[in-house]
Amino acid sequence: AQSVTQLGSHVSVSEGALVLLRCNYSSSVPPYLFWYVQYPNQGLQLLLKYTTGATLVKGINGFEAEFKKSETSFHLTKPSAHMSDAAEYFCAVSASGSARQLTFGSGTQLTVLP
Amino acid sequence: SAVISQKPSRDICQRGTSLTIQCQVDSQVTMMFWYRQQPGQSLTLIATANQGSEATYESGFVIDKFPISRPNLTFSTLTVSNMSPEDSSIYLCSVGPQNTEAFFGQGTRLTVV
């Protein structure tokens, strides 16, 4: 069984400030971890993923995330927020051996203030 | 990558009626997935649809309420039957191995009145 907890349903940052969205997971097997972004009235778009190998993962639009096994975390960061980053962000986990099951966190709505 | 088209993009329906949502993919895929995103909540997997076999439903979802068709490798439909206001949600179609890279449609925003 696996689960995802996203701390903070709403996060506000100023334009140019650091973005930090928190994600903790639990998984009984080695996890695959994902961040998705959902812009208004659109589907989900993959930002980045961790499967194996390097624990610091770089994604699109300047985002990155670090897999920390000891902390069971996969926090998403971006050094400098842009107005276009305003969206809902979902962390998700999948068991490495399962092509079927993807479990999502509750989502974090990011607001970027001018 | 895969491009997924969902129809309709949104609808307002009367309670007690049914709505069929279509999902078209631009390439052949083995597995297609249907998710529900209730207002202010995360995505929940409804079922997995494989071509040529019955859909596999997750706990809490039943075929009578959410019948699924998968007539070929590029198309699937999800029907929301006998709708109530509690069925108001975004319904999303997804393809691809979920543990490596899942692709999502833009979703169908359903409001039941």
Coordinates of N, CA and C in Angstrom, one line a residue:
Chain A
A1 N 0.8 -1.2 0.0 CA 0.0 0.0 0.0 C 0.9 1.3 0.0
Q2 N 0.4 2.3 -0.6 CA 1.1 3.5 -0.6 C 0.2 4.7 -0.4
S3 N 0.8 5.8 0.1 CA 0.0 7.0 0.3 C 0.9 8.2 0.1
V4 N 0.3 9.4 -0.1 CA 1.1 10.6 -0.3 C 0.4 11.7 0.6
T5 N 1.2 12.5 1.2 CA 0.8 13.6 2.0 C 1.4 14.9 1.5
Q6 N 0.6 15.9 1.1 CA 1.1 17.1 0.7 C 0.8 18.1 1.8
L7 N 1.8 18.8 2.3 CA 1.6 19.7 3.4 C 1.3 21.1 2.8
G8 N 0.1 21.6 3.2 CA -0.3 22.9 2.7 C -1.1 22.8 1.5
S9 N -2.4 23.0 1.6 CA -3.3 22.9 0.4 C -3.1 24.2 -0.4
H10 N -2.7 25.3 0.2 CA -2.5 26.6 -0.5 C -1.2 27.2 -0.1
V11 N -0.4 27.5 -1.1 CA 0.9 28.2 -0.8 C 1.0 29.5 -1.7
S12 N 1.4 30.6 -1.1 CA 1.5 31.8 -1.8 C 2.9 32.3 -1.7
V13 N 3.5 32.7 -2.8 CA 4.8 33.3 -2.8 C 4.8 34.5 -3.7
S14 N 5.8 35.4 -3.5 CA 6.0 36.5 -4.3 C 6.7 36.2 -5.6
E15 N 6.5 36.9 -6.6 CA 7.2 36.6 -7.9 C 8.7 36.8 -7.6
G16 N 9.5 35.9 -8.1 CA 10.9 35.9 -7.8 C 11.4 35.2 -6.6
A17 N 10.5 34.8 -5.7 CA 10.8 34.1 -4.5 C 10.9 32.6 -4.7
L18 N 11.5 32.0 -3.7 CA 11.7 30.5 -3.8 C 10.3 29.8 -3.6
V19 N 10.1 28.8 -4.5 CA 8.9 28.0 -4.3 C 9.3 26.7 -3.7
L20 N 8.6 26.3 -2.6 CA 8.8 25.0 -2.0 C 7.5 24.4 -1.7
L21 N 7.2 23.3 -2.3 CA 6.0 22.5 -2.1 C 6.4 21.1 -1.5
R22 N 5.8 20.8 -0.4 CA 6.2 19.6 0.3 C 5.4 18.4 0.0
C23 N 6.1 17.3 0.0 CA 5.4 16.0 -0.3 C 6.2 14.9 0.5
N24 N 5.4 14.2 1.3 CA 5.9 13.0 2.0 C 5.1 11.8 1.5
Y25 N 5.7 10.7 1.5 CA 5.1 9.5 1.0 C 5.3 8.3 1.9
S26 N 4.5 7.3 1.7 CA 4.8 6.0 2.4 C 4.5 4.9 1.3
S27 N 5.4 4.0 1.3 CA 5.3 2.9 0.4 C 6.0 1.6 0.9
S28 N 5.4 0.5 0.7 CA 6.0 -0.7 1.2 C 7.1 -1.3 0.3
V29 N 7.2 -0.7 -0.9 CA 8.2 -1.2 -1.8 C 8.9 0.1 -2.3
P30 N 10.1 -0.1 -3.0 CA 10.7 1.1 -3.5 C 9.8 1.9 -4.4
P31 N 9.7 3.2 -4.1 CA 8.7 4.0 -4.8 C 9.2 4.7 -6.1
Y32 N 8.3 4.9 -7.0 CA 8.5 5.9 -8.1 C 7.7 7.1 -7.7
L33 N 8.3 8.3 -7.8 CA 7.7 9.5 -7.4 C 7.5 10.5 -8.5
F34 N 6.5 11.3 -8.4 CA 6.1 12.2 -9.5 C 5.6 13.5 -9.0
W35 N 5.8 14.5 -9.8 CA 5.1 15.8 -9.6 C 4.4 16.1 -10.9
Y36 N 3.1 16.4 -10.7 CA 2.3 16.9 -11.9 C 1.8 18.3 -11.6
V37 N 1.5 19.0 -12.7 CA 1.0 20.3 -12.6 C -0.4 20.4 -13.3
Q38 N -1.3 21.1 -12.8 CA -2.6 21.2 -13.4 C -3.0 22.7 -13.5
Y39 N -2.9 23.2 -14.7 CA -3.3 24.6 -15.0 C -4.9 24.6 -15.1
P40 N -5.4 25.8 -14.8 CA -6.9 25.9 -14.9 C -7.5 25.3 -16.2
N41 N -8.5 24.5 -16.0 CA -9.3 23.9 -17.1 C -8.4 23.1 -18.0
Q42 N -7.4 22.5 -17.5 CA -6.5 21.6 -18.3 C -6.3 20.3 -17.5
G43 N -5.8 19.3 -18.2 CA -5.4 18.1 -17.6 C -4.1 18.2 -16.8
L44 N -3.6 17.1 -16.4 CA -2.3 17.0 -15.7 C -1.1 16.9 -16.6
Q45 N -0.1 17.6 -16.3 CA 1.2 17.6 -17.0 C 2.3 17.1 -16.1
L46 N 3.1 16.2 -16.6 CA 4.2 15.7 -15.8 C 5.3 16.8 -15.7
L47 N 5.7 17.1 -14.4 CA 6.8 18.1 -14.2 C 8.1 17.4 -14.2
L48 N 8.1 16.3 -13.4 CA 9.4 15.5 -13.2 C 9.0 14.2 -12.5
K49 N 10.0 13.3 -12.5 CA 9.8 12.0 -11.9 C 11.1 11.5 -11.4
Y50 N 11.0 10.7 -10.3 CA 12.1 9.9 -9.8 C 11.7 8.4 -9.9
T51 N 12.6 7.7 -10.6 CA 12.4 6.2 -10.6 C 13.6 5.5 -9.9
T52 N 14.8 5.7 -10.5 CA 16.0 5.2 -9.9 C 17.1 6.1 -10.2
G53 N 18.3 5.9 -9.6 CA 19.5 6.7 -9.9 C 19.6 8.0 -9.1
A54 N 20.0 9.0 -9.7 CA 20.2 10.3 -9.1 C 19.0 10.8 -8.3
T55 N 19.2 11.2 -7.1 CA 18.1 11.5 -6.2 C 17.6 13.0 -6.4
L56 N 18.4 13.8 -7.0 CA 18.0 15.2 -7.4 C 17.5 15.1 -8.8
V57 N 16.3 15.4 -9.0 CA 15.7 15.3 -10.3 C 15.3 16.7 -10.8
K58 N 15.7 17.0 -12.1 CA 15.3 18.2 -12.7 C 14.2 18.0 -13.7
G59 N 13.2 19.0 -13.6 CA 12.1 18.8 -14.5 C 11.9 20.0 -15.4
I60 N 10.7 20.2 -15.9 CA 10.5 21.3 -16.9 C 10.2 22.6 -16.1
N61 N 10.3 23.7 -16.8 CA 10.0 25.0 -16.2 C 10.9 25.4 -15.0
G62 N 12.0 24.8 -14.9 CA 12.9 25.2 -13.8 C 12.7 24.5 -12.5
F63 N 11.8 23.6 -12.4 CA 11.5 22.9 -11.2 C 12.5 21.7 -11.0
E64 N 12.7 21.4 -9.7 CA 13.5 20.2 -9.4 C 12.9 19.7 -8.1
A65 N 13.3 18.4 -7.8 CA 12.8 17.8 -6.6 C 13.9 16.8 -6.1
E66 N 14.0 16.6 -4.8 CA 15.0 15.7 -4.3 C 14.4 14.5 -3.6
F67 N 14.7 13.3 -3.9 CA 14.2 12.1 -3.2 C 15.1 11.9 -2.0
K68 N 14.5 11.9 -0.8 CA 15.2 11.7 0.4 C 14.5 10.5 1.1
K69 N 15.2 9.4 0.9 CA 14.6 8.1 1.4 C 14.5 8.2 3.0
S70 N 15.5 8.7 3.6 CA 15.5 8.7 5.1 C 14.4 9.6 5.7
E71 N 13.9 10.5 4.9 CA 12.9 11.4 5.3 C 11.5 11.1 4.6
T72 N 11.5 10.1 3.8 CA 10.4 9.7 2.9 C 9.8 11.0 2.3
S73 N 10.6 11.8 1.7 CA 10.1 13.1 1.2 C 10.5 13.2 -0.3
F74 N 9.8 14.1 -1.0 CA 10.1 14.4 -2.4 C 9.6 15.8 -2.6
H75 N 10.2 16.8 -2.0 CA 9.7 18.1 -2.1 C 10.1 18.8 -3.4
L76 N 9.2 19.6 -3.9 CA 9.4 20.3 -5.2 C 9.9 21.7 -4.9
T77 N 10.9 22.2 -5.7 CA 11.4 23.5 -5.5 C 11.6 24.2 -6.8
K78 N 11.6 25.5 -6.8 CA 12.0 26.3 -7.9 C 12.6 27.6 -7.3
P79 N 13.8 28.0 -7.7 CA 14.5 29.1 -7.1 C 13.8 30.4 -7.2
S80 N 13.1 30.7 -8.3 CA 12.5 32.0 -8.5 C 11.1 31.8 -9.2
A81 N 10.1 32.1 -8.5 CA 8.7 31.9 -9.0 C 8.4 32.9 -10.1
H82 N 7.6 32.4 -11.0 CA 7.1 33.3 -12.1 C 5.6 33.2 -12.0
M83 N 5.0 34.3 -12.5 CA 3.5 34.4 -12.5 C 2.9 33.2 -13.2
S84 N 3.5 32.7 -14.2 CA 2.9 31.5 -15.0 C 3.0 30.2 -14.2
D85 N 3.7 30.2 -13.0 CA 3.7 29.0 -12.2 C 2.5 28.8 -11.4
A86 N 1.6 29.8 -11.4 CA 0.4 29.6 -10.6 C -0.5 28.5 -11.2
A87 N -0.7 27.5 -10.3 CA -1.4 26.3 -10.8 C -1.6 25.4 -9.6
E88 N -2.2 24.2 -9.8 CA -2.3 23.2 -8.7 C -1.2 22.2 -9.0
Y89 N -0.6 21.7 -8.0 CA 0.5 20.8 -8.1 C 0.2 19.5 -7.3
F90 N 0.4 18.4 -7.9 CA 0.1 17.1 -7.3 C 1.3 16.3 -7.2
C91 N 1.6 15.7 -6.1 CA 2.6 14.7 -5.9 C 2.0 13.4 -6.0
A92 N 2.7 12.4 -6.6 CA 2.1 11.1 -6.7 C 3.2 10.0 -6.5
V93 N 2.7 8.9 -6.1 CA 3.6 7.7 -5.9 C 3.1 6.5 -6.6
S94 N 4.0 5.7 -7.1 CA 3.7 4.4 -7.7 C 4.6 3.4 -7.2
A95 N 4.1 2.2 -6.9 CA 5.0 1.1 -6.6 C 5.8 0.7 -7.8
S96 N 7.1 0.5 -7.6 CA 8.0 0.4 -8.8 C 7.6 -0.8 -9.7
G97 N 7.0 -1.8 -9.1 CA 6.7 -3.0 -9.9 C 5.3 -2.9 -10.5
S98 N 4.5 -1.9 -10.3 CA 3.1 -1.9 -10.7 C 3.0 -0.8 -11.8
A99 N 2.5 -1.2 -13.0 CA 2.2 -0.3 -14.0 C 0.9 0.4 -13.9
R100 N 0.1 -0.1 -12.9 CA -1.3 0.3 -12.8 C -1.6 1.3 -11.8
Q101 N -1.0 1.2 -10.6 CA -1.5 2.0 -9.5 C -0.6 3.3 -9.4
L102 N -1.3 4.4 -9.4 CA -0.7 5.7 -9.2 C -1.6 6.4 -8.1
T103 N -0.9 6.7 -7.0 CA -1.7 7.3 -5.9 C -1.3 8.8 -5.8
F104 N -2.3 9.7 -5.7 CA -2.0 11.1 -5.7 C -2.2 11.7 -4.3
G105 N -1.4 12.7 -4.1 CA -1.7 13.6 -2.9 C -2.9 14.5 -3.1
S106 N -3.2 15.2 -2.1 CA -4.4 16.1 -2.2 C -4.2 17.3 -3.0
G107 N -3.0 17.6 -3.3 CA -2.8 18.8 -4.2 C -2.4 20.1 -3.4
T108 N -1.6 20.9 -4.0 CA -1.3 22.2 -3.4 C -1.5 23.3 -4.5
Q109 N -2.3 24.3 -4.1 CA -2.6 25.4 -5.0 C -1.6 26.4 -4.8
L110 N -0.8 26.7 -5.8 CA 0.3 27.7 -5.7 C -0.2 29.1 -6.3
T111 N -0.2 30.1 -5.5 CA -0.5 31.4 -5.9 C 0.8 32.2 -6.0
V112 N 1.0 33.0 -7.1 CA 2.2 33.8 -7.2 C 1.8 35.3 -7.2
L113 N 2.3 36.0 -6.2 CA 1.9 37.4 -6.0 C 2.8 38.3 -6.7
P114 N 2.3 39.4 -7.4 CA 3.2 40.3 -8.1 C 4.0 41.1 -7.2
Chain B
S1 N 5.3 10.3 -26.4 CA 4.2 10.9 -25.7 C 2.9 10.6 -26.4
A2 N 1.8 10.9 -25.7 CA 0.5 10.6 -26.2 C -0.4 11.8 -26.1
V3 N -1.2 12.0 -27.1 CA -2.1 13.1 -27.1 C -3.5 12.5 -26.9
I4 N -4.2 13.0 -25.9 CA -5.5 12.5 -25.5 C -6.6 13.6 -25.6
S5 N -7.6 13.2 -26.2 CA -8.8 14.1 -26.4 C -10.0 13.6 -25.7
Q6 N -10.6 14.4 -24.8 CA -11.8 14.0 -24.1 C -12.9 14.8 -24.5
K7 N -14.1 14.1 -24.6 CA -15.3 14.8 -25.0 C -16.4 14.4 -24.0
P8 N -17.3 15.2 -23.6 CA -17.3 16.7 -23.7 C -16.2 17.2 -22.7
S9 N -15.9 18.5 -22.9 CA -15.0 19.1 -21.9 C -15.7 19.5 -20.7
R10 N -17.0 19.8 -20.8 CA -17.8 20.1 -19.6 C -19.3 19.8 -19.9
D11 N -20.1 19.6 -18.9 CA -21.5 19.4 -19.1 C -22.2 19.7 -17.8
I12 N -23.5 20.1 -18.0 CA -24.4 20.2 -16.8 C -25.5 19.3 -17.1
C13 N -25.8 18.4 -16.1 CA -26.7 17.3 -16.4 C -27.8 17.3 -15.2
Q14 N -28.9 16.8 -15.6 CA -30.0 16.7 -14.6 C -29.8 15.4 -13.8
R15 N -30.1 15.4 -12.5 CA -30.0 14.2 -11.7 C -30.9 13.1 -12.3
G16 N -30.4 11.9 -12.2 CA -31.1 10.7 -12.7 C -30.8 10.4 -14.1
T17 N -30.1 11.2 -14.8 CA -29.7 11.0 -16.2 C -28.3 10.4 -16.2
S18 N -27.8 10.0 -17.4 CA -26.5 9.4 -17.6 C -25.7 10.2 -18.6
L19 N -24.4 10.3 -18.4 CA -23.5 10.9 -19.3 C -22.4 10.0 -19.7
T20 N -22.1 10.0 -21.0 CA -21.0 9.2 -21.5 C -19.8 10.1 -21.9
I21 N -18.7 9.8 -21.4 CA -17.5 10.6 -21.7 C -16.6 9.8 -22.6
Q22 N -16.1 10.4 -23.6 CA -15.2 9.7 -24.6 C -13.8 10.1 -24.4
C23 N -12.9 9.2 -24.7 CA -11.5 9.4 -24.6 C -10.8 8.8 -25.8
Q24 N -10.2 9.6 -26.6 CA -9.5 9.2 -27.8 C -8.0 9.5 -27.7
V25 N -7.2 8.5 -28.1 CA -5.8 8.6 -28.0 C -5.2 8.6 -29.4
D26 N -4.1 9.3 -29.6 CA -3.5 9.4 -31.0 C -2.6 8.2 -31.3
S27 N -2.5 7.2 -30.4 CA -1.7 6.1 -30.7 C -2.3 4.9 -29.9
Q28 N -1.9 3.7 -30.3 CA -2.5 2.5 -29.7 C -1.8 2.3 -28.3
V29 N -2.6 2.1 -27.3 CA -2.2 1.9 -26.0 C -2.9 0.6 -25.4
T30 N -2.1 0.0 -24.5 CA -2.7 -1.2 -23.9 C -3.7 -0.9 -22.8
M31 N -3.2 0.0 -21.9 CA -4.0 0.3 -20.7 C -4.5 1.7 -20.7
M32 N -5.8 1.9 -20.4 CA -6.3 3.2 -20.2 C -7.0 3.3 -18.8
F33 N -6.9 4.4 -18.3 CA -7.3 4.6 -16.9 C -8.3 5.8 -16.8
W34 N -9.3 5.6 -15.9 CA -10.2 6.7 -15.6 C -10.1 7.1 -14.2
Y35 N -10.0 8.4 -14.0 CA -9.9 9.0 -12.7 C -11.0 10.0 -12.4
R36 N -11.3 10.2 -11.1 CA -12.3 11.2 -10.7 C -11.6 12.2 -9.8
Q37 N -11.9 13.4 -10.0 CA -11.3 14.5 -9.1 C -12.5 15.3 -8.6
Q38 N -12.9 15.0 -7.4 CA -14.0 15.7 -6.8 C -13.5 17.1 -6.4
P39 N -14.5 18.0 -6.2 CA -14.1 19.4 -6.0 C -13.2 19.6 -4.8
G40 N -12.1 20.2 -5.0 CA -11.1 20.5 -3.9 C -10.4 19.3 -3.4
Q41 N -10.5 18.2 -4.2 CA -9.8 16.9 -3.7 C -8.8 16.4 -4.8
S42 N -8.2 15.4 -4.5 CA -7.2 14.8 -5.4 C -7.8 13.8 -6.4
L43 N -7.0 13.2 -7.2 CA -7.5 12.2 -8.1 C -7.6 10.9 -7.5
T44 N -8.7 10.2 -7.9 CA -8.9 8.9 -7.4 C -9.2 8.0 -8.6
L45 N -8.5 6.9 -8.6 CA -8.6 5.9 -9.8 C -9.9 5.2 -9.7
I46 N -10.7 5.3 -10.8 CA -12.0 4.6 -10.8 C -11.8 3.2 -11.3
A47 N -11.1 3.1 -12.5 CA -11.0 1.8 -13.1 C -9.9 1.8 -14.1
T48 N -9.4 0.6 -14.5 CA -8.5 0.4 -15.6 C -9.2 -0.4 -16.7
A49 N -9.0 0.1 -17.9 CA -9.7 -0.5 -19.0 C -8.7 -1.0 -20.0
N50 N -8.7 -2.4 -20.2 CA -7.9 -3.0 -21.1 C -8.7 -3.5 -22.3
Q51 N -8.2 -3.4 -23.5 CA -8.9 -3.8 -24.7 C -9.2 -5.3 -24.7
G52 N -10.4 -5.6 -24.9 CA -10.7 -7.0 -25.0 C -11.0 -7.7 -23.7
S53 N -11.1 -7.0 -22.7 CA -11.4 -7.6 -21.4 C -12.3 -6.6 -20.6
E54 N -12.9 -7.2 -19.5 CA -13.7 -6.3 -18.6 C -12.8 -5.3 -17.9
A55 N -13.3 -4.2 -17.6 CA -12.6 -3.2 -16.9 C -12.4 -3.7 -15.4
T56 N -11.3 -3.2 -14.8 CA -11.0 -3.6 -13.4 C -11.3 -2.3 -12.6
Y57 N -12.2 -2.5 -11.6 CA -12.7 -1.4 -10.8 C -12.0 -1.3 -9.5
E58 N -11.7 -0.1 -9.0 CA -11.1 0.1 -7.7 C -12.2 0.0 -6.6
S59 N -11.8 -0.2 -5.4 CA -12.7 -0.3 -4.3 C -13.5 1.0 -4.2
G60 N -14.8 0.8 -4.1 CA -15.8 1.9 -4.0 C -16.4 2.3 -5.3
F61 N -16.0 1.7 -6.4 CA -16.6 2.0 -7.7 C -17.1 0.7 -8.3
V62 N -18.3 0.7 -8.9 CA -18.9 -0.5 -9.4 C -19.3 -0.3 -10.9
I63 N -19.4 -1.4 -11.6 CA -19.7 -1.3 -13.0 C -21.1 -0.8 -13.3
D64 N -22.0 -1.0 -12.5 CA -23.4 -0.5 -12.8 C -23.4 1.0 -12.7
K65 N -22.6 1.6 -11.9 CA -22.6 3.1 -11.8 C -21.7 3.7 -12.8
F66 N -20.6 3.0 -13.1 CA -19.6 3.6 -14.0 C -19.2 2.5 -15.1
P67 N -20.1 2.2 -16.0 CA -19.8 1.2 -17.1 C -18.7 1.8 -18.0
I68 N -17.8 1.0 -18.4 CA -16.7 1.4 -19.3 C -16.7 0.5 -20.5
S69 N -16.4 1.1 -21.6 CA -16.2 0.4 -22.9 C -14.8 0.6 -23.4
R70 N -14.2 -0.4 -24.0 CA -12.9 -0.3 -24.6 C -12.9 -1.1 -25.9
P71 N -13.5 -0.5 -26.9 CA -13.7 -1.3 -28.2 C -12.4 -1.5 -29.0
N72 N -11.4 -0.6 -28.8 CA -10.1 -0.8 -29.5 C -9.0 -0.2 -28.8
L73 N -7.8 -0.1 -29.3 CA -6.6 0.3 -28.6 C -6.5 1.8 -28.6
T74 N -7.4 2.6 -29.1 CA -7.2 4.0 -29.1 C -8.4 4.7 -28.5
F75 N -9.4 4.0 -28.0 CA -10.6 4.6 -27.6 C -11.2 4.0 -26.4
S76 N -11.9 4.8 -25.5 CA -12.6 4.2 -24.4 C -13.7 5.2 -24.0
T77 N -14.7 4.7 -23.4 CA -15.8 5.6 -22.9 C -16.0 5.2 -21.4
L78 N -16.4 6.2 -20.6 CA -16.8 6.1 -19.3 C -18.2 6.7 -19.2
T79 N -19.2 5.9 -18.7 CA -20.5 6.4 -18.4 C -20.8 6.6 -17.0
V80 N -21.3 7.8 -16.6 CA -21.7 8.0 -15.2 C -23.2 7.9 -15.2
S81 N -23.7 6.9 -14.5 CA -25.1 6.5 -14.6 C -25.9 7.0 -13.5
N82 N -27.2 7.3 -13.7 CA -28.1 7.7 -12.7 C -27.5 8.7 -11.8
M83 N -27.1 9.8 -12.4 CA -26.3 10.8 -11.7 C -27.0 11.5 -10.5
S84 N -26.2 11.9 -9.5 CA -26.7 12.7 -8.4 C -25.7 13.8 -8.3
P85 N -26.1 14.8 -7.5 CA -25.1 16.0 -7.3 C -23.7 15.5 -6.8
E86 N -23.7 14.4 -6.1 CA -22.4 13.9 -5.5 C -21.5 13.5 -6.6
D87 N -22.0 13.3 -7.8 CA -21.2 12.9 -9.0 C -20.5 14.0 -9.7
S88 N -20.8 15.2 -9.2 CA -20.2 16.4 -9.8 C -18.7 16.4 -9.5
S89 N -17.9 16.3 -10.6 CA -16.5 16.1 -10.5 C -15.8 16.4 -11.8
I90 N -14.5 16.3 -11.8 CA -13.8 16.3 -13.1 C -13.4 14.8 -13.3
Y91 N -13.7 14.3 -14.5 CA -13.3 13.0 -14.8 C -12.2 13.0 -15.9
L92 N -11.1 12.3 -15.6 CA -9.9 12.3 -16.4 C -9.6 11.0 -17.0
C93 N -9.2 10.9 -18.2 CA -8.7 9.7 -18.9 C -7.2 9.8 -18.8
S94 N -6.6 8.7 -18.7 CA -5.1 8.6 -18.6 C -4.6 7.4 -19.4
V95 N -3.4 7.5 -20.0 CA -2.8 6.3 -20.7 C -1.4 6.3 -20.3
G96 N -0.8 5.1 -20.6 CA 0.6 5.0 -20.3 C 0.8 4.2 -19.0
P97 N 2.0 3.6 -18.9 CA 2.3 2.9 -17.6 C 2.3 4.0 -16.5
Q98 N 1.5 3.8 -15.5 CA 1.3 4.8 -14.5 C 2.6 4.9 -13.6
N99 N 3.5 3.9 -13.7 CA 4.6 4.0 -12.8 C 5.8 4.6 -13.6
T100 N 5.7 5.0 -14.8 CA 6.8 5.7 -15.4 C 6.4 7.1 -16.0
E101 N 5.4 7.1 -16.9 CA 4.9 8.3 -17.4 C 3.5 8.2 -17.9
A102 N 2.6 8.7 -17.1 CA 1.2 8.7 -17.4 C 0.8 10.0 -18.1
F103 N 0.0 9.9 -19.1 CA -0.5 11.1 -19.9 C -2.0 11.2 -19.6
F104 N -2.4 12.5 -19.4 CA -3.8 12.8 -19.1 C -4.5 13.6 -20.1
G105 N -5.8 13.3 -20.3 CA -6.6 14.2 -21.0 C -6.9 15.5 -20.3
Q106 N -7.6 16.4 -20.9 CA -7.9 17.7 -20.2 C -9.0 17.6 -19.3
G107 N -9.7 16.5 -19.2 CA -10.7 16.3 -18.2 C -12.1 16.7 -18.7
T108 N -13.1 16.1 -18.1 CA -14.5 16.5 -18.3 C -15.1 17.0 -17.0
R109 N -15.5 18.2 -17.1 CA -16.1 18.9 -15.9 C -17.6 18.7 -15.8
L110 N -18.0 17.8 -14.9 CA -19.4 17.5 -14.8 C -20.1 18.1 -13.6
T111 N -21.2 18.8 -13.9 CA -22.0 19.4 -12.8 C -23.4 18.7 -12.9
V112 N -23.8 18.2 -11.8 CA -25.2 17.5 -11.8 C -26.1 18.4 -10.9
V113 N -27.2 18.8 -11.5 CA -28.1 19.7 -10.8 C -29.5 19.0 -10.5

